[in-house]
Amino acid sequence: MYQTLTFHRAESFTNPTMTSATLLKSTVPANNISILVVDDEEPLRNLLQISLQRQGYHVAIARNGREALEVAAARKIDLVLLDIMMPELDGFATCMELRKRSDIPIVMLTALNRPDDIVHGFNLGADDYITKPFTFREVEVRLQAILRRVYWSQERAEPSVLTANEIILNDDTHEVSVRGEIVHLTPIEYQLLRYLMTTPDRPISKDTLFQHVWGYDMAGGTNLVEVAMRRLREKVEQDPSQPVYLLTVRGAGYKFNSDGMRAS
């Protein structure tokens, strides 16, 4: 049986440099956004296409993963709604291939409510997921939360560069370099690192990180923070099993160690 995923918007959703009121009221103009809908079920695919177009989004559609990769290679896409259970090339494999080519936000559409399947999607680089059946309002709120994260960092009036020893995060170019090499982060990973770097050397709870980075409340959200942190460590730390920057604070959450020195 399908289980509906329920959530509510976080009252305290803020960016360290913006007020919660600004973000909660802000909406990314739909007419600037191209969304790729990938689903093998024609009725659901058509319903999403029509609903998104009515809101002003530009919509491309694909019936399976192979078509999705072709569309993504041929035109500019700002976000992907990606079903998991599809013939030819399923959502997991498609997500993995898209991640090799791009940091485009990916939202998984899944009838699988098993935690292991959801975590697997995040391990492959998905930014969020929605469990079927869902309402279109759920979809749009989730899309806007992701798009705000992306477009806020791209449209800052002034560039901002955060530096901590070997790590440089540049909001102007939306790039992160570690030990002189550019590392490719998903939008979620980028915002997670940014939030921690702007609040260095103090523990931040997993609940707080989820509300501030993902932009809404959801049961089980802390599990997604753990997955994203594991992926971020793999890209930033020389030895992810012994991190020196992205530290776990037992019973409190995580903190960014601005010194980058391993405790003796």
XYZ file of N, CA and C in Angstrom:
792
model
N 0.841 -1.202 0.000
C 0.000 0.000 0.000
C 0.871 1.243 0.000
N 0.485 2.207 -0.790
C 1.204 3.474 -0.805
C 0.975 4.221 0.509
N 1.964 4.953 0.930
C 1.832 5.787 2.118
C 2.158 7.219 1.760
N 1.260 8.129 2.121
C 1.473 9.533 1.787
C 2.515 10.142 2.699
N 3.473 10.835 2.119
C 4.474 11.551 2.890
C 3.896 12.897 3.292
N 3.830 13.165 4.587
C 3.312 14.441 5.060
C 4.434 15.248 5.669
N 4.369 16.565 5.486
C 5.376 17.448 6.044
C 4.768 18.820 6.202
N 5.432 19.667 6.986
C 5.005 21.059 7.049
C 6.220 21.941 6.933
N 5.998 23.148 6.495
C 7.085 24.088 6.295
C 7.671 24.490 7.624
N 8.988 24.602 7.676
C 9.665 24.956 8.919
C 9.520 26.446 9.192
N 9.009 26.790 10.366
C 8.870 28.193 10.722
C 10.223 28.872 10.841
N 11.249 28.084 11.217
C 12.558 28.688 11.482
C 13.501 28.568 10.309
N 12.999 28.266 9.100
C 13.871 28.112 7.940
C 14.561 29.426 7.636
N 15.850 29.469 7.877
C 16.623 30.663 7.585
C 17.940 30.282 6.996
N 18.536 31.232 6.320
C 19.932 31.139 5.938
C 20.672 32.028 6.905
N 21.914 31.722 7.292
C 22.605 32.537 8.263
C 22.676 34.008 7.894
N 22.546 34.348 6.600
C 22.656 35.748 6.202
C 21.329 36.320 5.731
N 20.234 35.569 5.935
C 18.935 36.062 5.508
C 17.926 35.806 6.624
N 16.823 36.551 6.652
C 15.786 36.323 7.649
C 14.831 35.254 7.163
N 14.177 34.573 8.129
C 13.219 33.533 7.748
C 12.056 34.128 6.973
N 11.637 35.341 7.328
C 10.512 35.960 6.618
C 10.841 36.172 5.156
N 12.070 36.581 4.869
C 12.472 36.808 3.481
C 12.385 35.526 2.679
N 12.883 34.413 3.249
C 12.899 33.163 2.503
C 11.514 32.553 2.370
N 10.729 32.621 3.450
C 9.416 32.010 3.393
C 8.511 32.720 2.390
N 8.699 34.016 2.213
C 7.868 34.770 1.285
C 8.410 34.725 -0.130
N 9.705 34.418 -0.288
C 10.308 34.470 -1.609
C 9.878 33.282 -2.447
N 9.689 33.527 -3.717
C 9.323 32.482 -4.663
C 10.138 32.681 -5.923
N 10.723 31.605 -6.414
C 11.480 31.683 -7.652
C 10.485 31.732 -8.815
N 10.555 32.737 -9.709
C 9.603 32.838 -10.819
C 9.583 31.571 -11.665
N 8.401 31.000 -11.827
C 8.294 29.728 -12.543
C 8.681 29.858 -14.008
N 8.446 31.033 -14.603
C 8.720 31.160 -16.039
C 10.194 31.165 -16.366
N 11.048 31.159 -15.337
C 12.491 31.059 -15.564
C 13.010 29.636 -15.406
N 12.114 28.694 -15.087
C 12.531 27.364 -14.674
C 12.087 26.296 -15.674
N 13.018 25.425 -16.042
C 12.705 24.263 -16.887
C 12.821 22.994 -16.052
N 11.750 22.231 -16.007
C 11.705 21.010 -15.194
C 11.542 19.800 -16.102
N 12.327 18.785 -15.848
C 12.222 17.515 -16.578
C 11.468 16.518 -15.711
N 10.330 16.037 -16.206
C 9.517 15.043 -15.521
C 9.791 13.684 -16.151
N 10.251 12.741 -15.331
C 10.615 11.423 -15.832
C 9.768 10.380 -15.112
N 8.844 9.753 -15.843
C 7.970 8.748 -15.237
C 7.389 7.893 -16.351
N 7.338 6.584 -16.129
C 6.821 5.699 -17.169
C 5.305 5.603 -17.145
N 4.660 6.141 -16.097
C 3.208 6.115 -16.021
C 2.652 7.362 -16.722
N 2.019 7.143 -17.865
C 1.554 8.278 -18.675
C 0.572 9.182 -17.942
N -0.419 8.637 -17.210
C -1.367 9.536 -16.534
C -0.670 10.464 -15.531
N 0.241 9.923 -14.732
C 0.941 10.755 -13.752
C 1.881 11.739 -14.443
N 2.553 11.271 -15.476
C 3.461 12.143 -16.226
C 2.702 13.330 -16.830
N 1.556 13.043 -17.426
C 0.764 14.113 -18.041
C 0.187 15.063 -16.996
N -0.242 14.496 -15.850
C -0.801 15.331 -14.794
C 0.253 16.297 -14.245
N 1.450 15.800 -14.018
C 2.530 16.669 -13.544
C 2.872 17.732 -14.584
N 2.924 17.321 -15.838
C 3.247 18.277 -16.901
C 2.219 19.403 -16.950
N 0.930 19.055 -16.952
C -0.125 20.061 -17.035
C -0.114 20.964 -15.802
N 0.030 20.364 -14.630
C 0.005 21.144 -13.388
C 1.176 22.109 -13.322
N 2.353 21.656 -13.709
C 3.531 22.524 -13.688
C 3.421 23.635 -14.723
N 2.917 23.294 -15.895
C 2.761 24.312 -16.936
C 1.747 25.373 -16.530
N 0.699 24.982 -15.824
C -0.292 25.952 -15.352
C 0.331 26.943 -14.369
N 1.364 26.503 -13.641
C 2.065 27.391 -12.717
C 3.121 28.233 -13.418
N 3.307 27.986 -14.736
C 4.247 28.792 -15.511
C 5.591 28.160 -15.775
N 5.817 26.937 -15.255
C 7.098 26.271 -15.490
C 7.192 25.779 -16.939
N 8.407 25.749 -17.475
C 8.665 25.063 -18.731
C 8.906 23.596 -18.400
N 8.264 22.701 -19.144
C 8.299 21.283 -18.782
C 8.736 20.435 -19.966
N 9.694 19.562 -19.712
C 10.066 18.519 -20.663
C 9.699 17.187 -20.023
N 9.377 16.195 -20.839
C 8.980 14.900 -20.291
C 9.828 13.786 -20.894
N 9.959 12.710 -20.122
C 10.662 11.512 -20.581
C 9.966 10.302 -19.984
N 9.909 9.213 -20.756
C 9.188 8.021 -20.316
C 10.061 7.046 -19.553
N 11.362 7.228 -19.638
C 12.280 6.326 -18.934
C 13.628 7.021 -18.767
N 14.539 6.333 -18.115
C 15.827 6.941 -17.827
C 16.643 7.274 -19.058
N 16.587 6.428 -20.059
C 17.374 6.691 -21.274
C 16.900 7.970 -21.964
N 15.581 8.125 -22.069
C 15.063 9.355 -22.657
C 15.452 10.566 -21.809
N 15.437 10.394 -20.496
C 15.783 11.506 -19.602
C 17.214 11.976 -19.834
N 18.137 11.050 -19.994
C 19.533 11.418 -20.221
C 19.679 12.146 -21.557
N 18.922 11.719 -22.560
C 18.972 12.385 -23.864
C 18.445 13.813 -23.765
N 17.322 13.992 -23.051
C 16.747 15.326 -22.909
C 17.695 16.232 -22.128
N 18.246 15.717 -21.036
C 19.141 16.520 -20.202
C 20.393 16.936 -20.953
N 20.823 16.113 -21.901
C 22.016 16.443 -22.682
C 21.704 17.445 -23.791
N 20.432 17.502 -24.202
C 20.078 18.313 -25.363
C 19.590 19.718 -25.023
N 19.141 19.944 -23.781
C 18.593 21.251 -23.442
C 18.878 21.588 -21.983
N 18.720 22.864 -21.654
C 18.960 23.321 -20.289
C 17.804 22.871 -19.399
N 18.151 22.171 -18.336
C 17.167 21.721 -17.360
C 17.595 22.243 -15.991
N 16.633 22.795 -15.237
C 16.939 23.360 -13.925
C 16.680 22.397 -12.781
N 15.793 21.430 -13.000
C 15.459 20.483 -11.943
C 14.831 19.251 -12.571
N 15.063 18.086 -11.957
C 14.523 16.824 -12.469
C 13.612 16.190 -11.426
N 12.385 15.854 -11.848
C 11.493 15.001 -11.057
C 11.626 13.596 -11.617
N 12.166 12.686 -10.835
C 12.611 11.397 -11.363
C 11.961 10.238 -10.635
N 11.149 9.466 -11.360
C 10.544 8.262 -10.801
C 11.619 7.189 -10.634
N 11.436 6.319 -9.652
C 12.424 5.259 -9.413
C 12.115 4.017 -10.234
N 10.881 3.521 -10.151
C 10.534 2.250 -10.784
C 10.157 2.480 -12.244
N 11.133 2.278 -13.137
C 10.913 2.468 -14.573
C 11.616 1.363 -15.352
N 11.108 1.024 -16.540
C 11.781 0.033 -17.386
C 13.016 0.628 -18.059
N 13.825 -0.229 -18.632
C 15.029 0.126 -19.401
C 16.142 0.667 -18.508
N 15.902 1.824 -17.886
C 16.895 2.402 -16.987
C 16.133 3.005 -15.818
N 16.273 2.414 -14.625
C 15.454 2.874 -13.509
C 15.972 4.191 -12.936
N 15.247 4.716 -11.954
C 15.590 6.013 -11.403
C 16.939 6.042 -10.708
N 17.306 4.960 -10.048
C 18.598 4.920 -9.363
C 19.746 5.045 -10.368
N 19.668 4.245 -11.429
C 20.724 4.281 -12.443
C 20.737 5.627 -13.166
N 19.556 6.180 -13.414
C 19.472 7.481 -14.084
C 20.066 8.578 -13.209
N 19.756 8.547 -11.926
C 20.310 9.522 -10.989
C 21.835 9.457 -10.988
N 22.364 8.252 -10.961
C 23.816 8.079 -10.950
C 24.450 8.652 -12.217
N 23.819 8.424 -13.374
C 24.358 8.944 -14.630
C 24.250 10.466 -14.694
N 23.127 11.002 -14.236
C 22.978 12.461 -14.227
C 24.029 13.106 -13.332
N 24.329 12.478 -12.195
C 25.309 13.031 -11.274
C 26.720 13.042 -11.869
N 26.994 12.125 -12.780
C 28.299 12.126 -13.448
C 28.451 13.335 -14.359
N 27.327 13.865 -14.832
C 27.343 14.933 -15.830
C 27.033 16.314 -15.265
N 26.303 16.358 -14.134
C 25.763 17.640 -13.701
C 25.459 17.630 -12.212
N 25.380 18.845 -11.632
C 24.946 19.018 -10.246
C 23.490 19.461 -10.168
N 22.738 19.259 -11.241
C 21.333 19.660 -11.303
C 20.546 19.040 -10.150
N 19.644 19.784 -9.506
C 18.823 19.202 -8.430
C 17.953 18.059 -8.945
N 17.898 16.978 -8.164
C 17.108 15.801 -8.518
C 16.181 15.464 -7.360
N 14.874 15.377 -7.655
C 13.874 14.967 -6.669
C 13.323 13.618 -7.110
N 13.482 12.610 -6.260
C 13.009 11.274 -6.594
C 11.517 11.158 -6.280
N 10.766 10.556 -7.196
C 9.360 10.229 -6.992
C 9.290 8.733 -6.746
N 8.849 8.322 -5.562
C 8.958 6.910 -5.246
C 7.716 6.350 -4.572
N 7.347 5.142 -4.974
C 6.328 4.381 -4.272
C 6.988 3.486 -3.228
N 8.320 3.534 -3.170
C 9.071 2.741 -2.204
C 9.236 3.556 -0.931
N 8.587 3.144 0.127
C 8.715 3.880 1.378
C 9.671 3.180 2.340
N 10.506 2.292 1.791
C 11.490 1.613 2.629
C 12.677 2.531 2.843
N 13.092 2.717 4.092
C 14.204 3.632 4.378
C 15.463 3.327 3.588
N 15.769 2.046 3.391
C 17.001 1.699 2.669
C 16.967 2.192 1.231
N 15.804 2.121 0.588
C 15.680 2.592 -0.793
C 15.848 4.110 -0.858
N 15.261 4.806 0.114
C 15.362 6.257 0.140
C 16.803 6.683 0.368
N 17.462 6.035 1.335
C 18.868 6.350 1.620
C 19.736 6.054 0.405
N 19.426 4.962 -0.313
C 20.195 4.619 -1.510
C 20.114 5.741 -2.542
N 18.929 6.324 -2.709
C 18.776 7.443 -3.642
C 19.635 8.626 -3.248
N 19.678 8.927 -1.961
C 20.516 10.035 -1.500
C 21.992 9.715 -1.657
N 22.361 8.475 -1.447
C 23.762 8.088 -1.646
C 24.200 8.263 -3.093
N 23.253 8.142 -4.022
C 23.557 8.315 -5.439
C 23.556 9.781 -5.857
N 23.111 10.664 -4.952
C 23.174 12.093 -5.255
C 21.839 12.802 -5.385
N 20.723 12.121 -5.052
C 19.429 12.806 -5.082
C 19.404 13.906 -4.023
N 18.657 14.970 -4.288
C 18.552 16.086 -3.350
C 17.340 15.966 -2.443
N 16.306 15.278 -2.896
C 15.094 15.160 -2.093
C 14.256 14.028 -2.668
N 13.185 13.667 -1.960
C 12.284 12.641 -2.486
C 10.863 12.938 -2.048
N 9.917 12.463 -2.838
C 8.499 12.581 -2.526
C 7.887 11.196 -2.706
N 7.126 10.758 -1.696
C 6.525 9.430 -1.743
C 5.129 9.488 -2.348
N 4.866 8.602 -3.296
C 3.545 8.494 -3.903
C 2.590 7.813 -2.916
N 1.288 8.197 -2.923
C 0.694 9.282 -3.703
C 0.983 10.625 -3.042
N 0.954 11.686 -3.852
C 1.240 13.009 -3.329
C 0.289 14.011 -3.968
N 0.185 15.174 -3.357
C -0.597 16.257 -3.939
C 0.350 17.161 -4.711
N -0.212 17.907 -5.665
C 0.640 18.826 -6.419
C 1.181 19.921 -5.521
N 0.432 20.302 -4.492
C 0.923 21.309 -3.558
C 2.205 20.831 -2.884
N 2.262 19.552 -2.515
C 3.485 19.000 -1.938
C 4.651 19.138 -2.912
N 4.385 18.829 -4.173
C 5.438 18.894 -5.184
C 5.948 20.320 -5.320
N 5.036 21.278 -5.443
C 5.487 22.655 -5.681
C 6.230 23.229 -4.481
N 5.743 22.949 -3.268
C 6.450 23.451 -2.092
C 7.865 22.880 -2.038
N 7.984 21.607 -2.355
C 9.299 20.970 -2.323
C 10.208 21.541 -3.408
N 9.661 21.745 -4.596
C 10.451 22.330 -5.682
C 10.915 23.732 -5.334
N 10.020 24.539 -4.785
C 10.389 25.906 -4.452
C 11.460 25.948 -3.364
N 11.409 25.026 -2.408
C 12.431 24.984 -1.366
C 13.808 24.747 -1.982
N 13.876 23.832 -2.954
C 15.150 23.540 -3.614
C 15.583 24.708 -4.489
N 14.649 25.248 -5.266
C 15.001 26.329 -6.191
C 15.451 27.586 -5.456
N 14.855 27.868 -4.311
C 15.309 29.012 -3.520
C 16.765 28.846 -3.100
N 17.123 27.628 -2.689
C 18.510 27.392 -2.281
C 19.458 27.662 -3.442
N 19.086 27.178 -4.614
C 19.958 27.314 -5.778
C 20.043 28.761 -6.235
N 18.889 29.410 -6.392
C 18.880 30.743 -6.978
C 19.322 31.822 -6.006
N 19.124 31.600 -4.713
C 19.637 32.582 -3.759
C 21.148 32.690 -3.871
N 21.826 31.541 -3.949
C 23.289 31.578 -4.009
C 23.783 32.124 -5.347
N 22.994 31.940 -6.409
C 23.412 32.420 -7.720
C 23.171 33.917 -7.903
N 22.198 34.473 -7.166
C 21.793 35.850 -7.403
C 22.158 36.791 -6.257
N 23.138 36.409 -5.467
C 23.601 37.311 -4.412
C 24.095 38.615 -5.023
N 23.776 39.720 -4.378
C 24.197 41.022 -4.887
C 25.706 41.190 -4.806
N 26.313 40.607 -3.768
C 27.755 40.713 -3.599
C 28.345 39.324 -3.445
N 29.527 39.097 -4.015
C 30.146 37.793 -3.865
C 30.569 37.562 -2.420
N 30.558 36.314 -2.000
C 30.980 35.958 -0.657
C 31.903 34.751 -0.757
N 33.057 34.866 -0.165
C 34.024 33.770 -0.169
C 34.304 33.379 1.267
N 34.079 32.122 1.579
C 34.375 31.581 2.898
C 35.616 30.710 2.791
N 36.576 30.918 3.686
C 37.836 30.182 3.631
C 38.151 29.600 5.003
N 38.549 28.349 5.017
C 39.019 27.696 6.239
C 40.159 26.769 5.856
N 41.371 27.270 6.012
C 42.558 26.499 5.655
C 42.475 25.994 4.207
N 42.257 24.693 4.027
C 42.304 24.101 2.687
C 40.982 24.223 1.925
N 39.925 24.706 2.589
C 38.602 24.744 1.973
C 38.231 26.180 1.622
N 37.840 26.395 0.355
C 37.380 27.709 -0.093
C 36.014 27.534 -0.744
N 35.017 28.222 -0.197
C 33.657 28.188 -0.755
C 33.358 29.571 -1.324
N 33.061 29.619 -2.621
C 32.860 30.877 -3.328
C 31.409 30.967 -3.792
N 30.632 31.847 -3.136
C 29.223 32.011 -3.512
C 29.065 32.674 -4.873
N 30.075 33.443 -5.286
C 29.984 34.140 -6.565
C 30.015 33.156 -7.726
N 30.893 32.165 -7.626
C 31.016 31.158 -8.687
C 30.295 29.858 -8.340
N 29.780 29.779 -7.116
C 29.107 28.568 -6.630
C 30.039 27.358 -6.734
N 31.295 27.576 -6.349
C 32.296 26.519 -6.415
C 32.941 26.320 -5.050
N 33.395 25.109 -4.828
C 34.146 24.772 -3.623
C 35.447 24.114 -4.055
N 36.543 24.608 -3.508
C 37.835 23.964 -3.774
C 38.403 23.453 -2.463
N 39.025 22.302 -2.545
C 39.638 21.668 -1.382
C 41.045 21.240 -1.765
N 42.016 21.739 -1.015
C 43.420 21.464 -1.291
C 43.776 21.799 -2.745
N 43.200 22.921 -3.221
C 43.531 23.421 -4.549
C 42.773 22.786 -5.686
N 41.882 21.853 -5.397
C 41.120 21.169 -6.442
C 39.634 21.469 -6.288
N 38.957 21.755 -7.423
C 37.514 21.968 -7.395
C 36.816 20.641 -7.095
N 35.900 20.662 -6.139
C 35.090 19.472 -5.851
C 33.651 19.776 -6.268
N 32.987 18.798 -6.829
C 31.636 18.980 -7.340
C 30.630 18.537 -6.282
N 29.865 19.481 -5.781
C 28.869 19.210 -4.758
C 27.470 19.375 -5.326
N 26.542 18.562 -4.849
C 25.140 18.771 -5.184
C 24.654 20.024 -4.454
N 23.511 20.591 -4.868
C 23.003 21.777 -4.165
C 22.835 21.563 -2.659
N 22.351 20.385 -2.270
C 22.195 20.103 -0.843
C 23.548 20.077 -0.149
N 24.520 19.404 -0.743
C 25.849 19.323 -0.132
C 26.486 20.704 -0.024
N 26.312 21.520 -1.053
C 26.873 22.872 -1.046
C 26.269 23.694 0.094
N 24.951 23.664 0.215
C 24.295 24.457 1.247
C 24.587 23.930 2.646
N 24.741 22.618 2.775
C 25.101 22.046 4.068
C 26.488 22.516 4.491
N 27.440 22.454 3.578
C 28.790 22.930 3.886
C 28.772 24.425 4.191
N 28.029 25.183 3.402
C 27.985 26.628 3.606
C 27.408 26.984 4.972
N 26.324 26.315 5.327
C 25.710 26.621 6.614
C 26.674 26.333 7.756
N 27.361 25.201 7.688
C 28.300 24.848 8.750
C 29.483 25.806 8.783
N 29.952 26.249 7.609
C 31.094 27.170 7.575
C 30.726 28.553 8.092
N 29.451 28.935 7.977
C 29.046 30.246 8.480
C 28.721 30.208 9.968
N 28.692 29.019 10.530
C 28.490 28.875 11.980
C 29.580 27.965 12.535
N 30.849 28.359 12.389
C 31.955 27.445 12.707
C 32.130 27.212 14.202
N 32.693 26.056 14.503
C 33.189 25.725 15.840
C 32.101 25.671 16.907
N 30.852 25.483 16.481
C 29.812 25.253 17.480
C 28.860 24.176 16.963
N 28.413 23.298 17.829
C 27.559 22.196 17.389
C 26.215 22.683 16.857
N 25.776 22.060 15.769
C 24.463 22.322 15.179
C 23.716 20.993 15.149
N 22.513 20.977 15.692
C 21.762 19.725 15.735
C 21.345 19.287 14.332
N 21.094 17.995 14.186
C 20.651 17.474 12.891
C 19.293 18.044 12.503
N 18.405 18.215 13.488
C 17.093 18.806 13.197
C 17.245 20.217 12.655
N 18.115 20.999 13.274
C 18.331 22.370 12.825
C 18.921 22.395 11.423
N 19.876 21.517 11.163
C 20.474 21.456 9.835
C 19.433 21.094 8.785
N 18.565 20.147 9.107
C 17.553 19.749 8.131
C 16.609 20.916 7.830
N 16.158 21.612 8.865
C 15.240 22.726 8.660
C 15.893 23.847 7.852
N 17.152 24.132 8.139
C 17.804 25.261 7.485
C 18.267 24.929 6.072
N 18.701 23.711 5.850
C 19.268 23.357 4.543
C 18.201 22.811 3.600
N 17.336 21.911 4.088
C 16.300 21.342 3.223
C 15.099 22.271 3.119
N 14.788 22.992 4.204
C 13.758 24.022 4.128
C 12.371 23.616 4.568
N 12.199 22.460 5.206
C 10.908 22.043 5.729
C 11.152 21.011 6.814
N 10.116 20.658 7.557
C 10.208 19.616 8.579
C 9.650 18.312 8.034
N 10.242 17.197 8.467
C 9.755 15.894 8.024
C 10.257 14.844 8.991
N 9.401 13.913 9.336
C 9.830 12.802 10.177
C 10.928 12.035 9.457
N 12.005 11.757 10.151
C 13.110 11.034 9.546
C 14.094 11.911 8.812
N 13.910 13.230 8.882
C 14.810 14.136 8.171
C 16.254 14.043 8.631
N 16.452 13.690 9.906
C 17.829 13.605 10.406
C 18.610 12.497 9.707
N 17.917 11.452 9.256
C 18.609 10.401 8.505
C 19.184 10.943 7.204
N 18.465 11.864 6.577
C 18.945 12.457 5.331
C 20.150 13.348 5.586
N 20.162 14.021 6.745
C 21.328 14.821 7.111
C 22.553 13.917 7.256
N 22.386 12.765 7.871
C 23.504 11.842 8.054
C 24.052 11.363 6.718
N 23.148 11.055 5.789
C 23.582 10.606 4.460
C 24.329 11.719 3.737
N 23.771 12.930 3.767
C 24.414 14.056 3.096
C 25.780 14.365 3.724
N 25.882 14.255 5.048
C 27.161 14.495 5.710
C 28.191 13.448 5.302
N 27.769 12.212 5.193
C 28.700 11.164 4.771
C 29.233 11.438 3.362
N 28.347 11.836 2.459
C 28.777 12.153 1.098
C 29.685 13.378 1.074
N 29.358 14.372 1.882
C 30.168 15.581 1.937
C 31.562 15.284 2.464
N 31.664 14.463 3.479
C 32.973 14.078 4.008
C 33.813 13.356 2.955
N 33.159 12.527 2.159
C 33.896 11.801 1.119
C 34.507 12.740 0.100
N 33.907 13.906 -0.079
C 34.394 14.863 -1.071
C 35.355 15.893 -0.488
N 35.273 16.141 0.822
C 36.036 17.224 1.438
C 37.221 16.721 2.252
N 37.010 15.651 3.006
C 38.036 15.171 3.925
C 39.047 14.274 3.212
N 40.306 14.369 3.616
C 41.319 13.451 3.079
C 41.032 12.030 3.521
N 40.615 11.854 4.766
C 40.242 10.551 5.292
C 38.849 10.683 5.905
N 37.798 10.339 5.157
C 36.432 10.521 5.671
C 36.173 9.789 6.983
N 36.915 8.722 7.251
C 36.706 7.983 8.495
C 37.312 8.707 9.695
N 38.205 9.667 9.423
C 38.802 10.475 10.482
C 38.746 11.951 10.079
N 37.545 12.519 10.049
C 37.391 13.893 9.568
C 38.085 14.900 10.474
N 38.574 15.973 9.872
C 39.194 17.053 10.639
C 38.404 18.358 10.520
N 37.518 18.455 9.526
C 36.699 19.645 9.355
C 35.245 19.397 9.775
N 34.646 18.353 9.260
C 33.231 18.060 9.479
C 33.114 17.042 10.605
N 32.991 17.549 11.816
C 33.089 16.709 12.997
C 31.718 16.347 13.557
N 31.605 15.139 14.093
C 30.427 14.724 14.835
C 30.603 15.114 16.296
N 29.576 15.747 16.842
C 29.567 16.078 18.270
C 28.526 15.165 18.917
N 29.002 14.187 19.653
C 28.120 13.154 20.168
C 26.983 13.757 20.990
N 25.757 13.387 20.618
C 24.583 13.859 21.342
C 24.150 15.267 20.981
N 24.920 15.934 20.099
C 24.594 17.331 19.773
C 24.421 17.571 18.285
N 25.086 16.797 17.424
C 24.975 16.994 15.982
C 26.327 17.065 15.313
N 26.543 18.107 14.514
C 27.791 18.276 13.785
C 28.325 19.689 13.991
N 29.619 19.848 13.759
C 30.184 21.193 13.748
C 31.298 21.260 12.721
N 31.534 22.468 12.216
C 32.643 22.706 11.296
C 33.828 23.198 12.107
N 34.926 22.466 12.035
C 36.143 22.815 12.742
C 36.979 23.737 11.862
N 36.984 25.011 12.171
C 37.655 25.999 11.304
C 39.168 25.835 11.295
N 39.718 25.192 12.329
C 41.168 24.979 12.344
C 41.575 23.852 11.411
N 40.684 22.901 11.216
C 41.022 21.770 10.368
C 42.157 20.932 10.919
N 42.279 20.909 12.242
C 43.346 20.146 12.880
C 42.720 18.990 13.662
N 43.239 17.796 13.463
C 42.701 16.633 14.154
C 43.040 16.728 15.637
N 42.044 16.524 16.464
C 42.296 16.561 17.899
C 43.197 15.405 18.317
N 44.148 15.685 19.181
C 45.080 14.632 19.603
C 44.482 13.838 20.757
